[in-house]
CSV table of C-alpha atoms in Angstrom, one decimal:
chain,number,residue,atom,x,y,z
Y,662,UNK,CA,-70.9,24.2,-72.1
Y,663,UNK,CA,-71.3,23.8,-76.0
Y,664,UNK,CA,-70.1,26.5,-77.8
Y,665,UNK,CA,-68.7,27.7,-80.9
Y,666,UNK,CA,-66.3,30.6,-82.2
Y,667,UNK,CA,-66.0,29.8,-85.6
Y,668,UNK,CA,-68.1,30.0,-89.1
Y,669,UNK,CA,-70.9,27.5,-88.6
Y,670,UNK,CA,-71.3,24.3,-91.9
Y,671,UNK,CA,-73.2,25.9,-94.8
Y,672,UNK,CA,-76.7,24.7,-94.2
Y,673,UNK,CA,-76.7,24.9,-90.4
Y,674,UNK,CA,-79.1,26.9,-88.6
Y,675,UNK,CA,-76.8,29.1,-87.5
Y,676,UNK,CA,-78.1,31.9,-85.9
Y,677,UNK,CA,-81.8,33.3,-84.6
Y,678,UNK,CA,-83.1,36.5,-84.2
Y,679,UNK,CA,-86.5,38.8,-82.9
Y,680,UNK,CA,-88.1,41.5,-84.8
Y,681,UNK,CA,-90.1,43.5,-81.9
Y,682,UNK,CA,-92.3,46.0,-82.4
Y,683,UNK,CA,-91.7,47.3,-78.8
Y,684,UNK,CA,-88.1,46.5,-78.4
Y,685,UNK,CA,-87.5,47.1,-74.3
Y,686,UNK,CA,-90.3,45.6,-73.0
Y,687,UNK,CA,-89.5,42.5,-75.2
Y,688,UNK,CA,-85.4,42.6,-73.8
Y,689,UNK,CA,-87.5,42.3,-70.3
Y,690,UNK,CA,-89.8,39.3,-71.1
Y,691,UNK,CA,-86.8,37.4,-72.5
Y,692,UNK,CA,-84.0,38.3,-70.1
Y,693,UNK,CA,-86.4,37.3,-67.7
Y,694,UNK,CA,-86.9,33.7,-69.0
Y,695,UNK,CA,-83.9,33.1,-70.3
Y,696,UNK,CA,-81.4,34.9,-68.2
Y,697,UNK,CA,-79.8,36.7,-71.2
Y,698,UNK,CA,-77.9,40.3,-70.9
Y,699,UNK,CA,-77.4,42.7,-74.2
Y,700,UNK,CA,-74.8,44.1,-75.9
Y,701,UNK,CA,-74.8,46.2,-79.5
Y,702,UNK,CA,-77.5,48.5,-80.3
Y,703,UNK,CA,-75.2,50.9,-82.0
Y,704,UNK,CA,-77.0,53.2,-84.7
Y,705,UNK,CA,-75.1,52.1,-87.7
Y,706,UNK,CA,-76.8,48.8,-87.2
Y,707,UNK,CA,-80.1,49.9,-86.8
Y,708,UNK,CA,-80.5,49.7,-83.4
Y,709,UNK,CA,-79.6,45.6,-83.5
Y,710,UNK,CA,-78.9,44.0,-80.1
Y,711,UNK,CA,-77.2,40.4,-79.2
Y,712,UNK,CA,-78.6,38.4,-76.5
Y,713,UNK,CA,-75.3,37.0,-74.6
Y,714,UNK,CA,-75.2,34.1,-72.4
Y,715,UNK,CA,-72.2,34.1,-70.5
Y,716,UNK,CA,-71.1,36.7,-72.4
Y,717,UNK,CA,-71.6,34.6,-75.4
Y,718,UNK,CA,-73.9,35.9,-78.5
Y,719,UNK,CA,-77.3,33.6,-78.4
Y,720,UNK,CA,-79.9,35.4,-80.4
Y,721,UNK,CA,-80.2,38.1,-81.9
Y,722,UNK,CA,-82.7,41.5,-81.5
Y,723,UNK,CA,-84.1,44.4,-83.1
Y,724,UNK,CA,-87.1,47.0,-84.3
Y,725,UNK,CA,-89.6,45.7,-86.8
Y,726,UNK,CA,-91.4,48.0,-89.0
Y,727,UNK,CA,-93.3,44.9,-90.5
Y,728,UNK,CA,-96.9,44.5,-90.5
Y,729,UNK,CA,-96.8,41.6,-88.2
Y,730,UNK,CA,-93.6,43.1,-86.7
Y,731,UNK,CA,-92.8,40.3,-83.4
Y,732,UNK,CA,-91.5,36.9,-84.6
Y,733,UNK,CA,-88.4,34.7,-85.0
Y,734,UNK,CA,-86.6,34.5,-87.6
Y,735,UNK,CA,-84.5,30.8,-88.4
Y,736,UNK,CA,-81.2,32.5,-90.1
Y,737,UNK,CA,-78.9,28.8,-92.2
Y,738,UNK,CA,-75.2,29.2,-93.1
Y,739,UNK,CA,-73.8,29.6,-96.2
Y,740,UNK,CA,-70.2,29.9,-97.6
Y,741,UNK,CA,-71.7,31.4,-101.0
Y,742,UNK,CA,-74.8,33.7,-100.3
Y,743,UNK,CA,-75.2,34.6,-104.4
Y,744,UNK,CA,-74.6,30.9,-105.2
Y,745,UNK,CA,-77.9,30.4,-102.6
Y,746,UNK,CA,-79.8,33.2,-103.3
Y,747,UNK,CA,-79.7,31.5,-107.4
Y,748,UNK,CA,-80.6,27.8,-105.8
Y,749,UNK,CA,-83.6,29.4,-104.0
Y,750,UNK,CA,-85.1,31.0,-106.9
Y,751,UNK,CA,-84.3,28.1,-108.9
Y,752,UNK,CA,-86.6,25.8,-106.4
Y,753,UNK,CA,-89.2,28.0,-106.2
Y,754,UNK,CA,-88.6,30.3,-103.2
Y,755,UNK,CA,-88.2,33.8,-103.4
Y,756,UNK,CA,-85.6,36.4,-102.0
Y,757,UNK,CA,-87.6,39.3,-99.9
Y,758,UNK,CA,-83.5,40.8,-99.2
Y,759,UNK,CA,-80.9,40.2,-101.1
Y,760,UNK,CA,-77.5,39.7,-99.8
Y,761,UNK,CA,-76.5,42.4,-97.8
Y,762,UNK,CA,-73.4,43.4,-96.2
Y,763,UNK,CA,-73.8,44.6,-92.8
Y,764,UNK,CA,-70.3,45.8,-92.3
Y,765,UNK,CA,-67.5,43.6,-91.0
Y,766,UNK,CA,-70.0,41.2,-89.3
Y,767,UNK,CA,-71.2,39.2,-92.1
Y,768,UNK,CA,-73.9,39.1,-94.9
Y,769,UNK,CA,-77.7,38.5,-94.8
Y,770,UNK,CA,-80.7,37.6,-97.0
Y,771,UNK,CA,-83.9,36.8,-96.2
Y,772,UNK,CA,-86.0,34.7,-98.4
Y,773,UNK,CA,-89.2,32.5,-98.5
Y,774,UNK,CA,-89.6,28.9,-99.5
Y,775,UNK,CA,-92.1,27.8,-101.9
Y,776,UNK,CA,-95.4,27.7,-99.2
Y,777,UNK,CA,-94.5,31.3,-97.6
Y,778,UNK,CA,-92.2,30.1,-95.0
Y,779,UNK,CA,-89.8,32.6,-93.9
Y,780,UNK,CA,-85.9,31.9,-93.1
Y,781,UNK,CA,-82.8,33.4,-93.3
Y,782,UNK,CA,-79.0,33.2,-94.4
Y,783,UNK,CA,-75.9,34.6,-92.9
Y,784,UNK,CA,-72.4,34.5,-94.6
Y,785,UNK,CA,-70.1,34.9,-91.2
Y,786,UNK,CA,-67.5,37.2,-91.2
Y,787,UNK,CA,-66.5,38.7,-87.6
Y,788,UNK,CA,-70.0,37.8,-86.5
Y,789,UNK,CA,-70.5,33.4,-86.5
Y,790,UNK,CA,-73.6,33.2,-85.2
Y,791,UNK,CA,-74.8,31.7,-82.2
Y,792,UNK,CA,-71.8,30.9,-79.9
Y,793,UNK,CA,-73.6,29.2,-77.2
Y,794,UNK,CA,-75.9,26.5,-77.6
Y,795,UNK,CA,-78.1,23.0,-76.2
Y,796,UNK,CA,-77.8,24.4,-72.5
Y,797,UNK,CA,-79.9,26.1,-70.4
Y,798,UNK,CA,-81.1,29.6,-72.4
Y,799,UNK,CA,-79.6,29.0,-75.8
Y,800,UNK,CA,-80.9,27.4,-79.2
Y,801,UNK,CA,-81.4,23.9,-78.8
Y,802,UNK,CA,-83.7,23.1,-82.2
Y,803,UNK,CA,-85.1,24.6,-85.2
Y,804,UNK,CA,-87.9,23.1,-87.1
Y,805,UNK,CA,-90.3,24.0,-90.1
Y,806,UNK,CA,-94.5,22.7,-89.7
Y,807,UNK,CA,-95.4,23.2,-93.2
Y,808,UNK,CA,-98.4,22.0,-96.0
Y,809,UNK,CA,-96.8,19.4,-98.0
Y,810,UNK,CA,-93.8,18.0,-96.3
Y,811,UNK,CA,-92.7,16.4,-99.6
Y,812,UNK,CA,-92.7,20.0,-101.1
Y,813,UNK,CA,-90.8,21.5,-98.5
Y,814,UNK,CA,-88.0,18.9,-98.2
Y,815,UNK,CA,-87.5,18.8,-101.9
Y,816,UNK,CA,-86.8,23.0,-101.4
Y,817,UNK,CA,-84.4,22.6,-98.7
Y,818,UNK,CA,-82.4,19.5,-100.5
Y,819,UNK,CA,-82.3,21.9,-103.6
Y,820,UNK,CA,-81.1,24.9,-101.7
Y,821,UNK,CA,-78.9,23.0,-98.9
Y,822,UNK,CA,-78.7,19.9,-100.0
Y,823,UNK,CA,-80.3,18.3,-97.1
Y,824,UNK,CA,-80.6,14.3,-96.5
Y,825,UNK,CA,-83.5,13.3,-94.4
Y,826,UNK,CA,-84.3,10.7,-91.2
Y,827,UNK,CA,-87.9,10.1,-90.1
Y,828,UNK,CA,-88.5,9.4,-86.5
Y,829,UNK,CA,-91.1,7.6,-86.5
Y,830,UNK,CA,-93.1,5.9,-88.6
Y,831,UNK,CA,-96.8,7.0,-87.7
Y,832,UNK,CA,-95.5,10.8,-87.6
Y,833,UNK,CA,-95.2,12.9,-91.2
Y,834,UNK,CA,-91.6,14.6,-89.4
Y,835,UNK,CA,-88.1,13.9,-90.3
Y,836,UNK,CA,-84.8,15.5,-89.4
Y,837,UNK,CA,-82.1,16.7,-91.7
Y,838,UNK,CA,-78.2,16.7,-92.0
Y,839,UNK,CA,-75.8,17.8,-94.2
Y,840,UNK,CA,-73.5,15.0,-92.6
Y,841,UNK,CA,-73.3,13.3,-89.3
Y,842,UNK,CA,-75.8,14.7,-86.7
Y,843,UNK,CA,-79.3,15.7,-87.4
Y,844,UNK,CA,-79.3,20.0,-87.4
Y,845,UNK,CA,-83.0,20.3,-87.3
Y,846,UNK,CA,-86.8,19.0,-88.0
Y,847,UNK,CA,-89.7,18.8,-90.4
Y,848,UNK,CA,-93.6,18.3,-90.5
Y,849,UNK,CA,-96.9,19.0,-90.9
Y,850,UNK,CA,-99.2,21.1,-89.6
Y,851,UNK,CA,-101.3,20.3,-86.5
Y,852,UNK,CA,-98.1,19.2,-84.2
Y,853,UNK,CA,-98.6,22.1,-81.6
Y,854,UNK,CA,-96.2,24.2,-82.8
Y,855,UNK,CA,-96.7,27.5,-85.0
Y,856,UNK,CA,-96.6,27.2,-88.6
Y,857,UNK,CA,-93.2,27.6,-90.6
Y,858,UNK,CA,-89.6,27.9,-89.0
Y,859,UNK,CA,-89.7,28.3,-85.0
Y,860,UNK,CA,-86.9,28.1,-82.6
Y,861,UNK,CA,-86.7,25.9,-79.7
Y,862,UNK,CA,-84.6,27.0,-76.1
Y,863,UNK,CA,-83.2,25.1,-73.9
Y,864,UNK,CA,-83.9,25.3,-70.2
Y,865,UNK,CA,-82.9,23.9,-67.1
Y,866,UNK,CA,-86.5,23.5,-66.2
Y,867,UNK,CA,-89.6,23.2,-68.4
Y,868,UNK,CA,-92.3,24.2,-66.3
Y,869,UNK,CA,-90.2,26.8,-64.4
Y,870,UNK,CA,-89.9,28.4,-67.7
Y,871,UNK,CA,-93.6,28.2,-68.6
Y,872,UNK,CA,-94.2,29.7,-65.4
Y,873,UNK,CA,-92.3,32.5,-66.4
Y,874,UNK,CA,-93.4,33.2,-69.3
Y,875,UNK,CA,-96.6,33.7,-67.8
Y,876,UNK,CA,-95.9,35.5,-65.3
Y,877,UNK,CA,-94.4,38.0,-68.3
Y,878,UNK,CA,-97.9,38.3,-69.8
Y,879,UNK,CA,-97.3,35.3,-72.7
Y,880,UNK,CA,-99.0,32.4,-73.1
Y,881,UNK,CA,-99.5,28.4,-73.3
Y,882,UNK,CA,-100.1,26.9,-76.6
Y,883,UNK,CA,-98.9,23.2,-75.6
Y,884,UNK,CA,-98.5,22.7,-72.2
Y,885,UNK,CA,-95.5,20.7,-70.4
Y,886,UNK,CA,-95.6,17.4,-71.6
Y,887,UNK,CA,-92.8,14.4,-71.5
Y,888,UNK,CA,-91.5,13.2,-74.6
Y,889,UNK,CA,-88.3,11.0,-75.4
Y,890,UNK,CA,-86.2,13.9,-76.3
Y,891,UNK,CA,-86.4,15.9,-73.0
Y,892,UNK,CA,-90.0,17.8,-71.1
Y,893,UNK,CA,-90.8,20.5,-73.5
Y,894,UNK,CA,-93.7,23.1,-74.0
Y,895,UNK,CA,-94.9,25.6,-76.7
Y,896,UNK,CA,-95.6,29.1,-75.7
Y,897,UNK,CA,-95.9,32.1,-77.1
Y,898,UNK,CA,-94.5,35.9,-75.6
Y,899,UNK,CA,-97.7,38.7,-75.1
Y,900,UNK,CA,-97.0,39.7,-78.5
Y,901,UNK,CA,-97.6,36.8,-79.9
Y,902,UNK,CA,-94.5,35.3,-81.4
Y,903,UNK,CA,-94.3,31.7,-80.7
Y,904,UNK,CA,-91.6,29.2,-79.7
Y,905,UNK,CA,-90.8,26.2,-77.6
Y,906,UNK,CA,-88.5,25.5,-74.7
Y,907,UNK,CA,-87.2,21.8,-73.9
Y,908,UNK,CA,-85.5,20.7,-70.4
Y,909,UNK,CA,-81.9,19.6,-70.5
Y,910,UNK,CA,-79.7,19.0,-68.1
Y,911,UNK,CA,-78.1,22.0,-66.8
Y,912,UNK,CA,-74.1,20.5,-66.5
């Protein structure tokens, strides 16, 4: 059972969350994929909910008022949110929210790289971010599909200062790492998955899970395949927000 109870590495995807336009009926769909229960929703928050997994924080919900208000949003770590914030602007990205301090929990921003790509940062303070992780209903991946790949890695070395592995060498896809193990993935458009940051979720079974997100009223975009990494699949909820679940082993 991987998990984590302190701040997460500056530059680590740290932490995911769901902006639904029709927050109860969303709660439903995912609990019943993922097997999550809630906590939070407390008015001074707006209404925010956590996703727990084993009582453990996962992922994080609330209202949109947005124009496209259902999505997930990739949230990275940082010890230094102004310092950030300036490196952002600096590459070419912009800050939609500027640091904000949402009580004792921790600090936010919400930015844009250079091609329009949403993503946020959290500063951790009693809040760390995802707690539970790489098993069966938690956060196994985050990865960007984006225009020019060189363009978007030289953005996220600026801001985070990222080094970079490719895979393989007929794909345009490469991980990145601060140090030691790779923390996520980028490429191009056209791989099956929605463009910009999306989220990944482990499960203990692939096509069980495609089955019930179906059932819930979502939808396919990439069915079950194998790949060397694990069984995964690209989906999206009936409101359209896109993400991907991959089969690990449930021990």
């Amino acid at each position: 059972m991987p998990t984590r109870n302190t701040a997460w590495p500056a530059g680590t995807p740290c932490w995911i969350d769901y902006g639904a336009g029709d927050v109860p009926a969303a709660q439903a769909f995912y609990a019943d994929v993922f097997g999550w229960d809630w906590t939070g929703a407390d008015p001074e928050y707006g209404g925010y909910l956590n996703a727990l997994l084993g009582g453990e924080p996962v992922a994080g919900f609330g209202p949109s008022t947005d124009a496209d208000p259902n999505g997930w949003t990739t949230y990275f770590a940082t010890d230094d949110p102004a310092a950030t914030v300036a490196a952002i602007r600096e590459a070419g990205g912009t800050v939609v929210v500027e640091p904000m301090q949402i009580g004792p929990l921790g600090s936010m921003t919400i930015a844009l790289d250079p091609q329009g790509n949403g993503f946020g940062l959290w500063q951790s303070g009693e809040h760390t971010g995802v707690r539970r992780y790489g098993e069966p209903g938690s956060l196994a991946w985050n990865e960007a599909a984006v225009e020019d790949t060189e363009k978007a890695r030289a953005f996220y070395t600026a801001v985070f200062g990222y080094r970079w592995e490719p895979i393989d060498d007929e794909m345009d896809y490469t991980t990145f790492a601060t140090s030691g193990d790779p923390l996520g993935g980028l490429g191009g458009l056209g791989t099956g998955g929605p463009k910009g940051w999306s989220v990944c979720f482990a499960v203990s079974s692939t096509d069980d899970a495609v089955g019930r997100v179906e059932s819930g009223g979502g939808t396919v975009t990439m069915a079950p395949m194998d790949s060397p990494y694990g069984r995964f699949a690209v989906v999206q909820d009936p409101w359209g927000a896109a993400f991907s679940v991959m089969e690990v082993a449930a021990g």
